[in-house]
């Protein structure tokens, strides 16, 4: 057994104190002369200190041969004194000696040392038994000065204090091994780990083996099935606290011990048992393997039919162990499908529409899957009705299983969705952009593709545009669009979104088109020729901000200068109305301030509407006035009966050089209007949006909700989700919790920018509003 000792530096001091110490005796009778070297009794020095118990302690002085006894704390009186001379005596330090002052008894009194005696204490461990030891058994530690030990520590982290020792003496400690103990060092400490102020000395004893539950060899559970009973034999199985499956699941077990001493634990394989090691775990947390699982799987599986499959077909899968199949995953389909029926020899499952050719997987509860190959039915191309066509003409193909086609992709990248009406013939529209001579790709609903023969596409004979503006170009409503046109001599008209617009065609083929101000995303431009027509779809940014000037001359307001002086001026109702003056619009005054500025708005009778005031250095170059309902009524409903005057503008300190009316055209498209609420977290506020309107929802669009707050409610909150209770991702906090809007009662709308995930959720179910005290009145997209 290896022993390591770590002792205090104070205990290792072995120097004898030989300084000139002075001691005095207390005399009860006739006094003798105790002065040194004068025949009296005096102690000059004693030592060594520290001294080993059982070692020799020397006393030097005068009259030492007259000392009758010596008292050391913890020992009583010592009378076995070795007299070396009148100046020196010696005694052996008893094993029970303790730290303290030493007293020498003389015929006339006592001499007490002025310093305490200390000791060198060599704590040692001789044996530690039993080894190996079982958790819960008593460990016996034998050695020297073990009475000084305050704590026994198992495996570095399991301290047992002396209050919990079963026995404790100088020669022996008995301590119960904790159930959590592991094989490793046992450490003895002369101070508690809870005493942070103590100088702690540690003695490490290596090589303690703590018994674990064991088996002769792990069981082989190959081909076992869920529900099978497993019996494990071994030793010390009463220590087992947990039996854990390879997937980490803990299972219930029973422990038993026969009259012959045979120990067993018994458990049932769970439904989701996976391949790997089954372990038993005692209180120490050490895992011990007791079995290796190789779960049974479906075998010799045959699919009928296994080819020519389409969505909705029933597939019969036969084999052995088929009752283990929980779900079936089809190639191309993320979500697994529940079997329509199953037995020990057969599974029936319906093929999803999105499934493709490949390997379907028979999934088991153990997490293992068995693959089975299948092949889907494909459309077959036979011929084009006409394999040479003009750009923009319909294309007709003939073949088999053409009802499986969901989309056609032209050489050049143009994609066209189709709705087949026949299994043998398919008519396909031809876009004018992204279509080139070459093969067509027939795309099935599940994403699988089949190519046709080559189609030749000739340029049209009517006016057309060979190259449209790039997607990165910003085209705006209200501007002139320049295009390059071919066959311009055939052009007779241009329409934008079904409305005739002005255009100019130059001799060199440049076509200039006047785009309406409100043309927006997905606008249709139609070129009408004498021998046909063609349409193009182009995205524009509508000019929603409108500014119309109603006064455009310099007027120096001076110091309330009059009209004749070039200061005061009038704005007329008819001009304001033509410019778009209405509630929600803004009046804009363009000014140059040169000192303290006031602009006063008066009616025709010089009654003041409003006064704008600024210091010269604070006056902005453009001042906006919101047209409220109150201001609009005052201006447009003036009852003077004789004047078209809307405003009279006067003031001081600035030049006004322009006045305009600014307003914004709303691009809102309402998906729903009504009254739903007030909400009270009951989920009753459901808004149904028509499928055609859901097509307006696109990534980057703004979706908004109009509402008002119930006056009887103390607080207002709202959130929205689809009716499957999926909160829309755009309203998710970073930690994934549901976000709830909180707002003031004066708020009337909320908006957010849509993502594809939002659109998918909204399309999958109707909108549901939750919250408190809110009445939803409209849902729109902008």
XYZ file of C-alpha atoms in Angstrom, residues 217-490:
274
model
C -20.605 -10.969 -20.143
C -23.210 -8.666 -21.743
C -26.194 -10.512 -23.203
C -26.609 -10.698 -26.978
C -30.140 -9.477 -27.740
C -29.915 -9.806 -31.516
C -33.347 -10.084 -33.177
C -35.182 -9.244 -29.947
C -38.508 -7.432 -30.297
C -40.210 -4.736 -28.263
C -42.175 -6.346 -25.438
C -39.699 -9.209 -24.942
C -38.721 -9.902 -21.321
C -34.964 -9.715 -20.644
C -33.397 -11.441 -17.602
C -29.830 -10.487 -16.610
C -27.760 -12.525 -14.109
C -24.805 -11.129 -12.203
C -23.261 -10.091 -8.893
C -23.996 -7.204 -6.570
C -27.031 -6.330 -8.666
C -28.678 -4.910 -5.552
C -26.527 -1.826 -6.195
C -28.340 -1.069 -9.486
C -30.428 2.109 -9.427
C -31.114 2.583 -13.155
C -31.349 0.465 -16.306
C -30.897 2.624 -19.423
C -31.583 1.796 -23.076
C -29.186 2.785 -25.903
C -31.366 5.779 -26.749
C -31.061 7.073 -23.174
C -34.518 5.997 -21.992
C -34.687 4.580 -18.469
C -36.860 1.485 -17.986
C -38.385 -0.114 -14.928
C -36.733 -3.316 -13.661
C -37.117 -5.911 -10.915
C -34.276 -7.188 -8.696
C -34.364 -10.674 -7.237
C -32.035 -12.929 -5.238
C -32.630 -16.677 -4.979
C -31.998 -18.894 -1.960
C -28.805 -20.078 -3.621
C -27.603 -16.492 -3.871
C -28.244 -16.028 -7.602
C -29.028 -12.374 -8.384
C -31.090 -11.156 -11.381
C -32.653 -8.013 -12.783
C -35.581 -8.291 -15.200
C -36.994 -5.671 -17.623
C -39.164 -5.405 -20.759
C -37.761 -4.077 -24.047
C -39.665 -0.820 -24.774
C -41.325 -0.039 -28.106
C -38.655 2.519 -29.053
C -35.639 0.378 -28.135
C -32.710 0.969 -30.501
C -29.568 -0.911 -31.351
C -26.664 -0.456 -28.938
C -25.605 -1.171 -25.350
C -28.017 -1.498 -22.430
C -26.348 -0.318 -19.208
C -27.008 -0.583 -15.478
C -26.044 2.340 -13.266
C -25.439 2.300 -9.476
C -25.555 5.365 -7.230
C -21.982 6.249 -8.251
C -23.163 6.921 -11.814
C -20.682 4.463 -13.359
C -22.302 2.737 -16.351
C -21.857 -1.035 -16.693
C -22.954 -2.758 -19.921
C -25.319 -5.667 -19.399
C -26.604 -6.343 -22.941
C -26.148 -5.410 -26.595
C -29.279 -4.951 -28.688
C -29.605 -5.855 -32.341
C -33.324 -5.201 -32.829
C -35.441 -7.343 -35.149
C -36.370 -5.686 -38.462
C -38.797 -6.377 -41.295
C -37.182 -8.832 -43.714
C -37.750 -10.170 -47.241
C -40.032 -7.228 -48.038
C -41.758 -7.072 -51.436
C -43.832 -4.091 -52.682
C -46.895 -4.715 -54.899
C -47.068 -2.800 -57.178
C -43.519 -1.406 -57.142
C -43.633 0.510 -60.460
C -46.049 2.660 -62.460
C -47.203 4.263 -59.198
C -49.074 7.536 -58.881
C -50.340 9.487 -55.858
C -53.302 7.808 -54.152
C -52.304 4.259 -55.117
C -52.437 1.612 -52.382
C -49.149 -0.278 -52.008
C -49.057 -3.685 -50.310
C -45.758 -4.568 -48.606
C -45.331 -8.218 -47.588
C -42.563 -9.857 -45.555
C -41.763 -11.029 -42.016
C -41.756 -8.936 -38.825
C -44.023 -6.468 -40.603
C -45.852 -5.708 -37.351
C -42.730 -3.734 -36.331
C -43.446 -1.071 -38.986
C -44.704 2.145 -37.394
C -44.638 4.554 -40.356
C -43.554 4.678 -44.014
C -41.434 7.493 -45.464
C -41.754 7.967 -49.220
C -38.945 9.447 -51.326
C -39.521 13.145 -51.902
C -41.963 13.430 -48.962
C -40.713 14.760 -45.634
C -43.544 13.593 -43.400
C -43.930 9.883 -42.744
C -47.242 8.157 -43.578
C -49.204 5.964 -41.188
C -50.013 2.479 -42.591
C -53.614 1.916 -43.624
C -53.331 -1.558 -42.071
C -50.628 -3.912 -40.831
C -50.091 -7.450 -39.585
C -47.115 -9.706 -38.901
C -46.795 -10.373 -42.654
C -48.302 -7.384 -44.466
C -48.496 -3.583 -44.445
C -50.779 -1.495 -46.664
C -50.031 2.186 -47.260
C -51.385 4.915 -49.565
C -48.791 6.655 -51.716
C -48.728 10.485 -51.329
C -49.104 12.664 -54.424
C -45.655 14.215 -53.877
C -43.809 10.873 -53.721
C -41.112 10.265 -56.346
C -39.163 7.277 -57.594
C -36.585 5.959 -55.150
C -36.528 3.971 -51.914
C -39.411 4.172 -49.479
C -38.422 3.466 -45.875
C -40.231 1.127 -43.500
C -39.645 2.812 -40.143
C -39.617 0.925 -36.836
C -39.917 2.182 -33.276
C -36.248 1.368 -32.736
C -35.316 4.179 -35.107
C -34.057 1.781 -37.785
C -35.514 1.719 -41.290
C -35.684 -0.855 -44.086
C -35.561 0.457 -47.714
C -37.791 -0.786 -50.554
C -37.414 0.474 -54.151
C -40.430 1.929 -56.002
C -40.913 3.678 -59.354
C -43.586 6.247 -60.167
C -45.650 6.497 -63.350
C -44.227 9.100 -65.767
C -45.784 11.147 -68.570
C -44.644 9.971 -72.032
C -44.028 12.422 -74.881
C -44.926 11.174 -78.375
C -45.125 14.238 -80.688
C -45.947 17.941 -81.098
C -49.056 18.671 -83.146
C -46.819 21.254 -84.840
C -43.116 21.269 -84.001
C -42.557 24.672 -85.631
C -44.540 27.541 -84.055
C -44.411 31.326 -83.815
C -43.425 33.065 -80.576
C -46.476 33.502 -78.333
C -48.479 30.691 -79.954
C -49.947 27.792 -78.000
C -48.030 24.496 -78.115
C -49.913 21.183 -78.231
C -48.167 17.905 -77.367
C -49.456 14.337 -77.604
C -48.457 11.380 -75.453
C -49.471 9.227 -72.470
C -50.173 10.012 -68.807
C -50.098 13.730 -69.591
C -52.553 14.354 -66.741
C -49.541 13.991 -64.416
C -47.966 17.197 -65.764
C -48.253 20.212 -63.452
C -45.802 22.603 -65.069
C -43.861 23.009 -68.319
C -40.437 24.668 -68.555
C -39.300 26.044 -71.914
C -35.716 26.170 -73.107
C -34.825 29.690 -72.042
C -36.312 29.294 -68.550
C -39.927 30.377 -68.943
C -42.298 28.334 -66.760
C -45.988 27.746 -67.411
C -48.409 26.053 -65.021
C -50.907 23.762 -66.741
C -54.217 22.156 -65.866
C -54.455 18.942 -67.928
C -57.855 17.862 -69.215
C -56.677 14.737 -71.000
C -54.181 11.923 -70.491
C -53.164 11.971 -74.180
C -53.040 15.648 -75.182
C -51.812 18.814 -73.435
C -52.098 22.460 -74.578
C -49.368 24.778 -73.285
C -49.380 28.586 -73.452
C -46.138 30.187 -74.636
C -44.747 33.254 -72.827
C -43.040 35.798 -75.037
C -39.996 35.977 -72.755
C -37.746 33.110 -71.732
C -38.781 30.902 -74.625
C -36.248 29.598 -77.108
C -36.118 26.747 -79.598
C -35.296 23.472 -77.853
C -36.826 20.776 -75.662
C -39.668 21.340 -73.190
C -39.423 19.881 -69.682
C -42.639 18.350 -68.339
C -42.646 18.696 -64.556
C -44.886 16.396 -62.517
C -46.657 17.459 -59.356
C -44.045 15.559 -57.315
C -41.177 17.404 -59.005
C -40.025 14.595 -61.308
C -39.295 15.662 -64.887
C -39.502 14.273 -68.429
C -38.196 15.984 -71.591
C -39.979 16.297 -74.942
C -38.471 16.387 -78.424
C -37.159 19.636 -79.889
C -39.592 22.494 -80.603
C -38.694 25.244 -83.081
C -39.948 28.718 -82.143
C -39.901 31.404 -84.852
C -40.120 35.143 -84.297
C -43.683 36.517 -84.641
C -44.826 38.566 -87.645
C -46.604 41.184 -85.517
C -44.890 43.908 -83.458
C -43.038 42.485 -80.462
C -40.281 43.331 -77.981
C -37.285 40.979 -78.233
C -35.610 42.104 -74.984
C -37.463 43.375 -71.916
C -35.862 45.517 -69.156
C -33.749 43.566 -66.645
C -35.131 42.589 -63.237
C -32.622 44.901 -61.526
C -33.998 47.999 -63.305
C -36.337 50.218 -61.285
C -39.262 51.236 -63.488
C -41.676 53.792 -62.073
C -45.248 54.724 -62.802
C -45.751 58.189 -64.242
C -42.565 57.958 -66.314
C -41.860 57.148 -69.969
C -40.691 53.593 -70.659
C -38.283 53.079 -73.569
C -38.310 49.709 -75.380
C -36.809 48.336 -78.574
C -39.533 46.956 -80.895
C -39.465 44.708 -83.940
C -42.049 44.821 -86.774
C -43.023 48.302 -85.651
C -44.791 49.008 -88.931
C -47.550 46.645 -87.791
